[in-house]
């Protein structure tokens, strides 16, 4: 871990089925010092999910108490459930130099940008087309036809906010999308604001 570098928040937004999961896994495998922020949610745990790994699952009352205590740096209601990012864990990770991936919706992306503008890099992941997204959701075999239609309507809403992002990755060919998102992370790490502490100590030695 590079203590002389402050980490940044990599906000990934995409409609359900847009490929956020695969791109996140790619980054975690290929890039050092990057971690995934585990959100807290009130939605029921799905088969195959692990508490503390995919989400922290809490009751609605508990979540509302946490809102009140300002435990979240951002939170939103999606699909009738609450989702939020822990303020304390995120700030602690950034301070020691981790870059942190947030898989959140456009409402959360807006809130976090407003709170920590210099620390946020927002990438909107855009599926190559409506039919392709529908096909991916169907192939995934996770949802009923009714839920898929609901997700498609929400996809249109999520995508209408693409212009609020700093970068856009069209997830057409997966390999290319992986390379593009990796390139964004690597370039963002070299921004002078993020390098300042390290470079200042280096340059000071030149007298
Ligand atoms: P799912 O229930 O399918 O895991 O997630 C549903 C939606 O909630 C996704 O669009 C996901 O990005 C969003 N989401 C997950 N965690 C958070 C969070 O902490 N904050 C916000 N604002 N959205 C989240």
PDB file of C-alpha atoms and ligand atoms in Angstrom, residues 14 16 20 39-40 43 46 49 55 74-76 78-79 83-85 103-105 107-108 151 158, ligand 1:
ATOM      1  CA  UNK A  14     -24.864   0.696 -15.273  1.00  0.00           C
ATOM      2  CA  UNK A  16     -28.798  -4.273 -14.303  1.00  0.00           C
ATOM      3  CA  UNK A  20     -20.617  -4.060 -13.779  1.00  0.00           C
ATOM      4  CA  UNK A  39     -22.890  -1.632   0.625  1.00  0.00           C
ATOM      5  CA  UNK A  40     -25.579  -2.052   3.246  1.00  0.00           C
ATOM      6  CA  UNK A  43     -33.220  -6.141   0.256  1.00  0.00           C
ATOM      7  CA  UNK A  46     -30.351 -13.847  -2.854  1.00  0.00           C
ATOM      8  CA  UNK A  49     -24.905 -14.207  -1.921  1.00  0.00           C
ATOM      9  CA  UNK A  55     -23.784  -6.677   0.958  1.00  0.00           C
ATOM     10  CA  UNK A  74     -24.714   8.264   0.132  1.00  0.00           C
ATOM     11  CA  UNK A  75     -27.856   6.182   0.105  1.00  0.00           C
ATOM     12  CA  UNK A  76     -30.847   5.632  -2.172  1.00  0.00           C
ATOM     13  CA  UNK A  78     -33.855   1.298  -5.565  1.00  0.00           C
ATOM     14  CA  UNK A  79     -36.532  -1.309  -6.436  1.00  0.00           C
ATOM     15  CA  UNK A  83     -28.962   0.778  -0.342  1.00  0.00           C
ATOM     16  CA  UNK A  84     -26.126   2.803   1.190  1.00  0.00           C
ATOM     17  CA  UNK A  85     -22.341   3.213   1.343  1.00  0.00           C
ATOM     18  CA  UNK A 103     -21.360  -0.167  -7.601  1.00  0.00           C
ATOM     19  CA  UNK A 104     -24.192   2.300  -7.021  1.00  0.00           C
ATOM     20  CA  UNK A 105     -27.046   3.894  -8.937  1.00  0.00           C
ATOM     21  CA  UNK A 107     -28.805   8.893  -7.371  1.00  0.00           C
ATOM     22  CA  UNK A 108     -25.916   7.724  -5.202  1.00  0.00           C
ATOM     23  CA  UNK A 151     -35.398  -3.862 -15.002  1.00  0.00           C
ATOM     24  CA  UNK A 158     -30.278   4.820 -15.347  1.00  0.00           C
TER      25      UNK A 158
HETATM   26  P1  LIG B   1     -29.053  -5.314  -6.676  1.00  0.00           P
HETATM   27  O1  LIG B   1     -30.189  -5.409  -5.712  1.00  0.00           O
HETATM   28  O2  LIG B   1     -29.395  -5.884  -8.018  1.00  0.00           O
HETATM   29  O3  LIG B   1     -27.774  -5.881  -6.098  1.00  0.00           O
HETATM   30  O4  LIG B   1     -28.766  -3.740  -6.903  1.00  0.00           O
HETATM   31  C1  LIG B   1     -29.765  -2.911  -7.386  1.00  0.00           C
HETATM   32  C2  LIG B   1     -29.210  -1.541  -7.676  1.00  0.00           C
HETATM   33  O5  LIG B   1     -28.788  -0.892  -6.467  1.00  0.00           O
HETATM   34  C3  LIG B   1     -27.979  -1.520  -8.597  1.00  0.00           C
HETATM   35  O6  LIG B   1     -28.187  -0.531  -9.587  1.00  0.00           O
HETATM   36  C4  LIG B   1     -26.857  -1.120  -7.700  1.00  0.00           C
HETATM   37  O7  LIG B   1     -25.875  -0.371  -8.404  1.00  0.00           O
HETATM   38  C5  LIG B   1     -27.569  -0.239  -6.689  1.00  0.00           C
HETATM   39  N1  LIG B   1     -26.804  -0.162  -5.438  1.00  0.00           N
HETATM   40  C6  LIG B   1     -26.142  -1.142  -4.789  1.00  0.00           C
HETATM   41  N2  LIG B   1     -25.537  -0.683  -3.681  1.00  0.00           N
HETATM   42  C7  LIG B   1     -25.802   0.643  -3.616  1.00  0.00           C
HETATM   43  C8  LIG B   1     -25.458   1.687  -2.687  1.00  0.00           C
HETATM   44  O8  LIG B   1     -24.749   1.505  -1.697  1.00  0.00           O
HETATM   45  N3  LIG B   1     -25.946   2.932  -2.976  1.00  0.00           N
HETATM   46  C9  LIG B   1     -26.718   3.198  -4.067  1.00  0.00           C
HETATM   47  N4  LIG B   1     -27.108   4.456  -4.267  1.00  0.00           N
HETATM   48  N5  LIG B   1     -27.071   2.247  -4.947  1.00  0.00           N
HETATM   49  C10 LIG B   1     -26.621   0.992  -4.733  1.00  0.00           C
END
